[in-house]
XYZ file of C-alpha atoms in Angstrom:
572
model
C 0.000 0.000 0.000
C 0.971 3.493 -0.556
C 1.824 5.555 2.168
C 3.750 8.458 3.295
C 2.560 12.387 4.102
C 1.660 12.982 0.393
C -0.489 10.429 0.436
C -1.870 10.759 3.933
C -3.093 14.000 2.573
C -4.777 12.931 -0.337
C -6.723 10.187 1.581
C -7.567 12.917 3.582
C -9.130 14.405 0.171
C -10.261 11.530 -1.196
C -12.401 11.207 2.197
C -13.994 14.722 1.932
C -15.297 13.553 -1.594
C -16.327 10.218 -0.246
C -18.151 11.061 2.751
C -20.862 12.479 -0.042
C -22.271 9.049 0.305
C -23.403 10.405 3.827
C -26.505 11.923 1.461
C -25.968 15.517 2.625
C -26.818 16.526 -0.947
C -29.183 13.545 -1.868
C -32.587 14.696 -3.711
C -34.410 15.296 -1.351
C -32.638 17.888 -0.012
C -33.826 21.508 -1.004
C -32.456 23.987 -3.631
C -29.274 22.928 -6.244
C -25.566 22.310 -6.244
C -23.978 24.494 -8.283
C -21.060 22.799 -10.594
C -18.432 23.905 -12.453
C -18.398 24.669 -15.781
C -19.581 27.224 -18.694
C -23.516 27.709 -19.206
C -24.923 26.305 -21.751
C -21.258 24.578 -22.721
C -22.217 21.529 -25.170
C -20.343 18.220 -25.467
C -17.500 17.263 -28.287
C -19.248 15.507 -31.387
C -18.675 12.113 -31.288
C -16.951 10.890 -34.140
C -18.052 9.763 -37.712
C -21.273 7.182 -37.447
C -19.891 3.411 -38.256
C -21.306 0.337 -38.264
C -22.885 -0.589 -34.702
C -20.675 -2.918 -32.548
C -21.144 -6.654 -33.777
C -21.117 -7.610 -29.472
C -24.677 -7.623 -28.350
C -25.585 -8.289 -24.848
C -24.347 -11.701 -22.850
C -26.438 -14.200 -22.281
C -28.295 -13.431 -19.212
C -28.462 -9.641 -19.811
C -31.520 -7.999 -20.966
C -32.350 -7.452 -24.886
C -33.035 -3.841 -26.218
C -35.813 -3.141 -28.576
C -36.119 -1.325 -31.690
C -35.822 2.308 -30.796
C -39.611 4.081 -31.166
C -37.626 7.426 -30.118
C -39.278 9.854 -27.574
C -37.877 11.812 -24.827
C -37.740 10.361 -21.123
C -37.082 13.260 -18.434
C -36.046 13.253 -15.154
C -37.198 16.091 -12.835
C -34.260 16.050 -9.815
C -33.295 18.306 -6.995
C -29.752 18.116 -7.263
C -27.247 19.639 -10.132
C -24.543 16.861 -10.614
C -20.864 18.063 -9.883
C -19.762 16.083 -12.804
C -20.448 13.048 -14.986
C -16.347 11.469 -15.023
C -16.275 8.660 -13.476
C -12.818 9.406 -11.669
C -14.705 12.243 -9.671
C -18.132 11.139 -8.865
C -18.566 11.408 -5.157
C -22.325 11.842 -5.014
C -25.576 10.041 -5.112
C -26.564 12.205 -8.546
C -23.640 12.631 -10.459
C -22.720 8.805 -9.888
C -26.377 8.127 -11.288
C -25.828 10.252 -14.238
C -22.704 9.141 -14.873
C -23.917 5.600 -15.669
C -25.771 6.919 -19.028
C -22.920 8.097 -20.570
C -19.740 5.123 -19.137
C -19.881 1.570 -18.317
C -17.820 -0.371 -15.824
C -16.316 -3.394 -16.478
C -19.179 -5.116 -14.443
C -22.600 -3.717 -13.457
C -25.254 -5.157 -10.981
C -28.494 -6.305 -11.753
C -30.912 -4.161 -10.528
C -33.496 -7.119 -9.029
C -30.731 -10.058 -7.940
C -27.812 -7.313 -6.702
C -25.923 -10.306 -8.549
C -22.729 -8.347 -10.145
C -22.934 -9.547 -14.331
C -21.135 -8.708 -17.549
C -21.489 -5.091 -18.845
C -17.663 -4.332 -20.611
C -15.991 -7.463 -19.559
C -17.720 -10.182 -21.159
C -17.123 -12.857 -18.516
C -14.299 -12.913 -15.680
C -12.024 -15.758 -13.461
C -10.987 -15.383 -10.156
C -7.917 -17.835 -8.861
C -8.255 -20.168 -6.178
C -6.603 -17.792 -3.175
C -9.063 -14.973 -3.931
C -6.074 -12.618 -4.995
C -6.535 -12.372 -9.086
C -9.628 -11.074 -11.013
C -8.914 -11.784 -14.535
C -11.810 -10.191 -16.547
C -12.302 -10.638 -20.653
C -13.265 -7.646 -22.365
C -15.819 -7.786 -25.316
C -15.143 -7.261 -28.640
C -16.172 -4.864 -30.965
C -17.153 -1.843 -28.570
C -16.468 1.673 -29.085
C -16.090 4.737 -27.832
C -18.574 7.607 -28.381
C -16.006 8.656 -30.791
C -15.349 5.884 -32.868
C -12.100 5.275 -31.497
C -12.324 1.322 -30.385
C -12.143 0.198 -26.531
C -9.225 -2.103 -25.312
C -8.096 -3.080 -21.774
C -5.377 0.044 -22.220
C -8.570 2.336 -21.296
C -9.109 -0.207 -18.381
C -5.920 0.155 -17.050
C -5.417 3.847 -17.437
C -8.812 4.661 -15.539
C -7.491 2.700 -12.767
C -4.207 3.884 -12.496
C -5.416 7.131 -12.654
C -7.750 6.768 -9.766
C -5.206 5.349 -7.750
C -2.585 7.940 -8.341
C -2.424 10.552 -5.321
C -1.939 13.349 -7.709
C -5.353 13.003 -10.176
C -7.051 13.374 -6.310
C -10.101 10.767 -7.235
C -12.927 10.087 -4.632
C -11.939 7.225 -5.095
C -7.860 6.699 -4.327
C -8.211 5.729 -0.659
C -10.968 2.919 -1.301
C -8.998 1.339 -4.137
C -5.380 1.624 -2.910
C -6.464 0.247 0.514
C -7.485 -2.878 -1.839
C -6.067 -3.318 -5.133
C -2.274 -3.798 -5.463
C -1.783 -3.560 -9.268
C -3.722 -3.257 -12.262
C -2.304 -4.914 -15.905
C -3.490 -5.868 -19.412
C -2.133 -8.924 -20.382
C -3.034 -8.198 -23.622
C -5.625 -5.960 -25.410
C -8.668 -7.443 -24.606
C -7.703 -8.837 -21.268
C -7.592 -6.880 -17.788
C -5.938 -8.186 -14.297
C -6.275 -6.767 -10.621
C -4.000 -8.220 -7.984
C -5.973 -7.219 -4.622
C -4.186 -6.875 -1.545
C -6.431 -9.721 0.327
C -9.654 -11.414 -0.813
C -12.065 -9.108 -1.410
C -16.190 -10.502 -1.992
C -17.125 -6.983 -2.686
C -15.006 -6.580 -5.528
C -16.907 -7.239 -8.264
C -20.339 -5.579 -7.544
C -18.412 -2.289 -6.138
C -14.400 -1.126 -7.435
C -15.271 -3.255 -10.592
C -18.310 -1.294 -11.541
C -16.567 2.066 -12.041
C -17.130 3.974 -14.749
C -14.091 3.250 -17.471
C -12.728 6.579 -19.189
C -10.747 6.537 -22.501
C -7.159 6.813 -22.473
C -6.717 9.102 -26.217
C -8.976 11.035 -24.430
C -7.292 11.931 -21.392
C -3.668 10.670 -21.548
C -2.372 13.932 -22.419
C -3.654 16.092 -19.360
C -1.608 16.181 -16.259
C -3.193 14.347 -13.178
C -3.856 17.465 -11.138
C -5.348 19.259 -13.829
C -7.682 16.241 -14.643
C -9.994 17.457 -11.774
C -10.436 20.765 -13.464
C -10.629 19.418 -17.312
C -13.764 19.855 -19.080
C -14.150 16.361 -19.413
C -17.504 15.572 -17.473
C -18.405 18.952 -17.557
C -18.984 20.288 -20.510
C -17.883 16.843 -22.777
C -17.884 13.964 -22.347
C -16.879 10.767 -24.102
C -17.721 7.034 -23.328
C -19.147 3.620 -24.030
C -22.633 4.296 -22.603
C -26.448 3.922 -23.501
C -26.240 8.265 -24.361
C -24.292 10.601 -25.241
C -23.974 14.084 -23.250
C -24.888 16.533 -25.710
C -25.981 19.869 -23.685
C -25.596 21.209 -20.226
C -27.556 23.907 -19.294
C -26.171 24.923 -15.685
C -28.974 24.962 -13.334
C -31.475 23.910 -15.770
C -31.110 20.516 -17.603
C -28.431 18.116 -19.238
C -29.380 16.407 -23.213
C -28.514 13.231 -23.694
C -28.808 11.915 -27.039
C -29.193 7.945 -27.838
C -25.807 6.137 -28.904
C -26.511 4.651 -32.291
C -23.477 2.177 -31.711
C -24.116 1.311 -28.093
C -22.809 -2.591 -27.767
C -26.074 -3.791 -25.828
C -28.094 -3.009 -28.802
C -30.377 -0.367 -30.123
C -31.289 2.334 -27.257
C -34.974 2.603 -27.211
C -35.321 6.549 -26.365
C -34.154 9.213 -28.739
C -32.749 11.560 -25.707
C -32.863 11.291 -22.256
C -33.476 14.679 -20.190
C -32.264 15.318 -16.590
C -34.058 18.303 -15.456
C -33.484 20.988 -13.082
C -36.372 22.348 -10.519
C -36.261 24.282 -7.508
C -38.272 22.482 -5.084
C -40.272 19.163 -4.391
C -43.384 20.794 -4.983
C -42.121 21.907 -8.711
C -41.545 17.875 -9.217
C -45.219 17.300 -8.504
C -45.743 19.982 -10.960
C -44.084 18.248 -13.824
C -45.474 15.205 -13.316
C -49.340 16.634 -13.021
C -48.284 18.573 -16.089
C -46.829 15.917 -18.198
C -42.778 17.991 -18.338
C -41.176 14.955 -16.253
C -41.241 11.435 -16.926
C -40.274 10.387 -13.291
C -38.296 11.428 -10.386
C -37.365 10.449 -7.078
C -39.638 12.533 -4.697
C -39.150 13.720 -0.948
C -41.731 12.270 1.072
C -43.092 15.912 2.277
C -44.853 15.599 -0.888
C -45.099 11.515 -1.636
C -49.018 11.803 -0.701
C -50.031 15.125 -3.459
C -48.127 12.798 -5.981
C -50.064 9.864 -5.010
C -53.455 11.795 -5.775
C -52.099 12.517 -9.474
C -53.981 11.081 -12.538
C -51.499 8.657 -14.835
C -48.976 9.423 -11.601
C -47.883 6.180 -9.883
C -46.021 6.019 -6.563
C -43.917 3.954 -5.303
C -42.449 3.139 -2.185
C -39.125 1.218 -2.134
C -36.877 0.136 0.511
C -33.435 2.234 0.276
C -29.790 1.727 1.244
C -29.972 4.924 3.384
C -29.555 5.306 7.552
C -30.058 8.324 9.216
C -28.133 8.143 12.536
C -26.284 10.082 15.490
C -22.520 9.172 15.218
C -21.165 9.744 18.945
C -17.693 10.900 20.045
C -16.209 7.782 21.536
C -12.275 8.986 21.079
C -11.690 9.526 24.667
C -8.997 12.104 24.159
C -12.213 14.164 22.595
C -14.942 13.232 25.278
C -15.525 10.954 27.669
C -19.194 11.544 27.663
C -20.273 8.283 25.575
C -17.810 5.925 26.765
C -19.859 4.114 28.646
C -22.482 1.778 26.908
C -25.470 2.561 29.171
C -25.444 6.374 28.195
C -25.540 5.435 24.828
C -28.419 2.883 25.238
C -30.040 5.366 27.311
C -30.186 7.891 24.531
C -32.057 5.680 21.963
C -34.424 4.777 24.838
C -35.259 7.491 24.707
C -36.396 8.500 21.102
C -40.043 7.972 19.953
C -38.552 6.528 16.566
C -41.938 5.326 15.535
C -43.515 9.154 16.486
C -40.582 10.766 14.243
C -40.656 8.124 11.263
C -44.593 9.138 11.360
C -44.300 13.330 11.729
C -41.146 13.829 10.414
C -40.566 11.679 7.172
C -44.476 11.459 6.522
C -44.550 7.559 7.050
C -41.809 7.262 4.544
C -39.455 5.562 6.426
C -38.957 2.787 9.140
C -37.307 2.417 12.192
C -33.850 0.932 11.890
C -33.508 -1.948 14.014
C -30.281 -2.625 12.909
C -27.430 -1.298 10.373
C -28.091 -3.669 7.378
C -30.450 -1.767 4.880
C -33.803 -3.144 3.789
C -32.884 -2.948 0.503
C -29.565 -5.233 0.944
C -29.506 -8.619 0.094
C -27.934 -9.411 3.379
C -30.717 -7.410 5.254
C -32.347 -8.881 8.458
C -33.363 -6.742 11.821
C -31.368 -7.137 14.536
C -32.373 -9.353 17.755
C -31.109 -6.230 19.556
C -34.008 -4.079 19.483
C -35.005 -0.292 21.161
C -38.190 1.017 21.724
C -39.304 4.152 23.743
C -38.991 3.838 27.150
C -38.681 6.499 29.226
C -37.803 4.869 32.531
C -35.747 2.201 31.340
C -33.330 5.320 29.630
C -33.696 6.947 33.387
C -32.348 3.755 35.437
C -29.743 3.052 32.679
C -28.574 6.936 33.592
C -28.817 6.239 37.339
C -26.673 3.162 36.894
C -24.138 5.191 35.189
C -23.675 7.503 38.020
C -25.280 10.672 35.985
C -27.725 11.870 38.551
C -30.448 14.500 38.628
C -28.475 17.677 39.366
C -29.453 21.559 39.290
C -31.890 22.686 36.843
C -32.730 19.296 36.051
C -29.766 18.259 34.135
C -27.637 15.256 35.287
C -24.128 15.095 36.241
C -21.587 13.213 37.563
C -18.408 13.695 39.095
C -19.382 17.514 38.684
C -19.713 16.980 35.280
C -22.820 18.015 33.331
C -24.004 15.775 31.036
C -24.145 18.162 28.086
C -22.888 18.047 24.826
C -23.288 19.894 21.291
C -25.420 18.383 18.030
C -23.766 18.913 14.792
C -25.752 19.008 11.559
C -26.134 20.660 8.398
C -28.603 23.415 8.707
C -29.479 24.044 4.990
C -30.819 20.382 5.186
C -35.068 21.460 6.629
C -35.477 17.537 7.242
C -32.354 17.792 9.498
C -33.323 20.583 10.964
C -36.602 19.348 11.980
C -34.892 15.907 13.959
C -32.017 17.753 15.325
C -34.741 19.600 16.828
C -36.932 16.604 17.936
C -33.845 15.023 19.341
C -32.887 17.686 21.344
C -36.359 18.083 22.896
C -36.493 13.938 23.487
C -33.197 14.526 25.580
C -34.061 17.084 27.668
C -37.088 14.948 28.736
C -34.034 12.189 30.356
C -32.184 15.497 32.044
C -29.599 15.742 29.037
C -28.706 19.306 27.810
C -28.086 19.231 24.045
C -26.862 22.306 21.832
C -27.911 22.290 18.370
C -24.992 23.715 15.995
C -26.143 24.371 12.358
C -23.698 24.395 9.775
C -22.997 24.271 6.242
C -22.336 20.827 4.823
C -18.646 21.314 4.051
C -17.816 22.343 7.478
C -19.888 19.667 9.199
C -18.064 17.124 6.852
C -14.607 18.927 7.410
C -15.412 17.933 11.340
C -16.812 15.016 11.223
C -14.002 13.478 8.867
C -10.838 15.106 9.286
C -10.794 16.873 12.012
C -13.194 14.990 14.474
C -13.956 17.978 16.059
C -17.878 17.005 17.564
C -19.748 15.315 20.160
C -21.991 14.016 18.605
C -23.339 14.424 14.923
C -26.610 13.995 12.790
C -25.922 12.366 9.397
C -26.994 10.341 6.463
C -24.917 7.307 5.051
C -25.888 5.677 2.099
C -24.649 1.985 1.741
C -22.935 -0.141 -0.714
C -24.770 -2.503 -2.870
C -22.524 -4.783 -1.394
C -23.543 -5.374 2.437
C -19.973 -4.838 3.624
C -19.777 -2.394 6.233
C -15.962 -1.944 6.832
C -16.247 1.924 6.228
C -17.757 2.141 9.350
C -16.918 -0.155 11.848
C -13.959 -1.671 11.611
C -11.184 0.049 13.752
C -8.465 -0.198 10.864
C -11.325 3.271 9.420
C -10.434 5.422 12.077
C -8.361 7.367 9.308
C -8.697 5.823 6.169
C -12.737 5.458 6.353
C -15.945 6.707 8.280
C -15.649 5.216 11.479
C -15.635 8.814 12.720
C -16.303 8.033 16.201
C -13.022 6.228 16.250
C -15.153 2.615 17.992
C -13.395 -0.462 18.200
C -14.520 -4.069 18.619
C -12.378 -6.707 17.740
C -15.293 -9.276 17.326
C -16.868 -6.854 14.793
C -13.543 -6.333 12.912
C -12.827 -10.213 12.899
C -16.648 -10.969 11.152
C -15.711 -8.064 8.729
C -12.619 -9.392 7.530
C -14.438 -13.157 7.361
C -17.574 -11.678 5.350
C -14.977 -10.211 2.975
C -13.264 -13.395 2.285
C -16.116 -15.633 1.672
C -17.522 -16.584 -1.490
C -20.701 -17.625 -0.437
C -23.409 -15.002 0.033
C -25.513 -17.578 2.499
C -22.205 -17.239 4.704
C -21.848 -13.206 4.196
C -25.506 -13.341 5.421
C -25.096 -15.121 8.245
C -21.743 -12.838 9.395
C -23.031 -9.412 8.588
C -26.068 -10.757 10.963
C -23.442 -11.182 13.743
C -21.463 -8.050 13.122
C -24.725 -6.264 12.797
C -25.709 -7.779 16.452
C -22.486 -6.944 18.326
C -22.868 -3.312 16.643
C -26.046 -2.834 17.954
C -24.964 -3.861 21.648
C -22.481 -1.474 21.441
C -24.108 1.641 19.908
C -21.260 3.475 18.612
C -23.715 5.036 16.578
C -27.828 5.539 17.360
C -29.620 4.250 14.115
C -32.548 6.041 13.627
C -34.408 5.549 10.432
C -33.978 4.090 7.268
C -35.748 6.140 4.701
C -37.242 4.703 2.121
C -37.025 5.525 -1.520
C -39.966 7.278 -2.910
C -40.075 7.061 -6.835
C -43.184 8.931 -9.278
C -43.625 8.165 -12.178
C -46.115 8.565 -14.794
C -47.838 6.125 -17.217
C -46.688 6.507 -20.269
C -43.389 5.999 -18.990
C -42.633 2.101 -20.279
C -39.880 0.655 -17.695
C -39.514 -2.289 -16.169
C -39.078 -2.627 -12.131
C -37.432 0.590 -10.703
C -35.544 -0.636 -7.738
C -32.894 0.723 -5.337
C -30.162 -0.555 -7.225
C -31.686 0.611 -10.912
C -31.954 4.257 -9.123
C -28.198 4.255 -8.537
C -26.686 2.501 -11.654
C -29.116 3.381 -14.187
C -28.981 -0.803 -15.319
C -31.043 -1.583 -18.495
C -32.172 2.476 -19.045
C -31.908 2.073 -22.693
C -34.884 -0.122 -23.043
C -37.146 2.371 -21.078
C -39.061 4.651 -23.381
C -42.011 7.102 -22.896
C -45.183 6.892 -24.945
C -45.259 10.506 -25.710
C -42.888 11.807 -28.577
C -42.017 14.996 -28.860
């Protein structure tokens, strides 16, 4: 692995981008994210048309139809930051990005199973160690230029040098050791140690061309119009215009190697606020969108408008100070078990998320393969939270809040306060804590300062946040003790039971086995509390009828798998 201060530093980064999985800036947040780039800047021409790529899909992988043309849009919150695939850091632009690149695998949307998208099949040796993966033939670039394993190896190299400052350097240098190309239609990754999660999370990012981007220094690649204002790749569509603040064109990719894309252009639009999504959808402007729940139920009442209520990969939790060189306030287990006594989780996934969520009895999300609730259950209870204080030594002191040792138990809520929803249970959480005789200050911030806390310098008590999981149920980012610096476990907690079923999960092959160790790890977690779950929200998805799609699942939502057979019934 690579180490030393340079690289120290650009973990460091590479975490700042990451943390964007903690859905800060998810859609249904309020207002836009303004990204770089000209107004109104348009996207290179592809190159000359050619004859389509003789590869058609694998076996297994769905069949496009005959394009009928049409326009599908999207109505969305949230502006992308960019569509390369080296940068993507957030729930939207990662989305997006999937129209216009492929990875070398993608996963089904229904099974989670990782299958074939630009490697047409793939070995893996005996020990684990050695992904060999066999590209397909005949595929090309949205520029004619043809695709080889050199492209492959160059997008990975690049993400893994310290200079190009990718999202993604810490992730894959913690476990790949070397990337090669055996020859031009072959790719091998040596990983550092056996890795189950390979294939359905590194090996699904997006692949860039090399003639494209060869010639640009690393540290200026960040900065290069390339996923801003062009783009080039292997995908279902082709960027063609982005209108800052308003919409991104995509047209169809005649050549695309699944097959003929069934929509003439795909739209991403723009709006200001959740109640402008309902408008587009009464009004016939958007094709579908993924709706805050605030307004789930005037969607619902639509004509032609069908909602639908999916279980996510998201948690909403408290992540709690547990370095005790930072606070000693949380150290013990009863406080912590105390303070989810003492939430009305039920009341708050009611009021606060309009019944669009559920309580999270556990960390595994409802929409993981691997998901089951957790024996370890907490419901309100008021006196229970009390004793468990008592027994802790924090007692009733003046004014009603407890302390011990002359210590009041006090401590300050972080969150970002251009979030409303956040806000609103920073709020609720405060009030449900003064009820047990525990002072809380709330401290809004923007998002960039709360994540400059919470990750580098783990300057909080305690903090309100929003992760959104893996496809893959491995939860090493956050619990095991080796991510004190080098992942999210923020809080700094340590168990060495929970880091040994971690590194077991990871090295089985067998997802019945995974199941059964995540189930474990997810039971010891929730003994210890080094975080209080509170909800999972679920995903809530509009769309109208004339939009012809298949299933929309959690998975379909974030990789965009099988897009080019969906078509709308009006043409434009």
């Amino acid at each position: 692995m690579r180490r030393g201060q340079s690289n120290r530093l650009c973990r460091v980064a590479a975490l700042l981008a990451l943390v964007l999985v903690l859905v800060a800036c998810s859609p249904r947040g309020q207002g836009r994210s303004a990204a770089p780039g000209t107004p109104g800047a348009e996207a290179a021409s592809p190159g000359a048309a050619g004859t389509p790529a003789a590869a058609g899909a694998v076996s297994g992988a769905p069949q496009a139809p005959v394009p009928v043309g049409g326009r599908i849009v999207e109505g969305g919150l949230t502006e992308p930051r960019t569509l390369n695939p080296l940068f993507v850091a957030d729930p939207t632009s990662e989305a997006l990005s999937h129209l216009v690149f492929n990875g070398l695998v993608t996963v089904d949307p229904s099974s989670a199973e990782p299958r074939p998208d630009l490697a047409a099949s793939w070995d893996v040796s005996e020990d684990g160690l050695t992904y060999t993966f066999h590209l397909r033939e005949g595929v090309v670039w949205h520029d004619g230029q043809p695709f080889s394993a050199r492209d492959v190896v160059f997008t990975y190299q690049t993400m893994m040098n310290d200079r190009a400052r990718s999202p993604r350097y810490s992730r894959l240098v913690e476990r790949v050791r070397q990337v090669s190309a055996p020859d031009a239609m072959t790719v091998a990754f040596q990983l550092v140690h056996p890795d189950a999660s390979f294939l359905s999370t590194l090996a699904t990012f997006g692949i860039v061309p090399e003639h494209a981007l060869v010639d640009v220094l690393p540290e200026e690649l960040i900065t290069n119009p390339f996923g801003l204002s062009t783009a080039v790749g292997t995908g279902p569509f082709i960027l063609q215009q982005w209108i800052r603040g308003e919409r991104i064109i995509f047209r169809q990719n005649e050549r695309y190697f699944r097959g003929p894309v069934a929509s003439a252009e795909y739209v991403f639009q723009v709006v200001a606020s959740p109640e402008d999504l309902v408008a587009g959808l009464r009004d016939g402007t958007i094709d579908w969108a993924e709706l805050d729940p605030a307004v789930a139920a005037a969607a619902a009442q639509l004509d032609g408008v069908t909602v639908e209520r999916l279980p996510s990969f998201d948690l909403t939790y408290v992540a709690l100070q547990l370095d005790p060189a930072k606070s000693k306030l949380f150290l013990d287990p009863r406080v912590r078990q105390a303070l989810l006594l003492g939430l009305d989780r039920e009341a708050a996934a009611r009021d606060i998320w309009q019944g669009q969520a559920v309580v999270a009895d556990g960390t595994l999300p409802p929409a993981s393969w691997a998901y089951t609730a957790s024996a370890t259950t907490y419901r309100a209870d008021l006196d229970a939270a009390r004793r468990l204080l008592d027994e802790a030594g924090w007692v009733e002191g003046p004014g009603g809040v407890r302390v011990k040792d002359g210590v009041a138990l006090r401590f300050t809520l972080t969150t970002n306060g251009d979030n409303p929803r956040r806000r609103q249970v920073a709020a609720w959480l405060q009030r449900s804590w003064e009820a047990l005789g525990v002072q809380v200050e709330l401290r809004f911030e923007t998002w960039s300062t709360v994540r400059e806390r919470a990750i580098r310098t783990h300057d909080f008590d305690a903090v309100l946040l929003g992760y959104r999981w893996d496809v893959d149920p491995d939860q090493t980012a956050l619990w095991s003790s080796d991510s004190f610096f080098d992942g999210l476990n923020i809080g700094h907690y340590a168990n060495h039971e929970v880091d040994h079923l971690l590194e077991q999960a990871l090295a089985s092959g067998s997802r019945e086995e995974r199941a059964a160790l995540y189930a474990q790890m997810q039971e010891q977690v929730m003994r210890d509390l080094p975080v209080l779950p509170l909800v999972f929200p679920q995903l809530v998805i509009a769309r109208t009828k004339d939009l012809q799609a298949g299933a929309i699942t959690a998975i379909l939502v974030r990789n965009r798998a099988d897009i080019e057979r969906w078509v709308s019934a009006v043409s434009e």
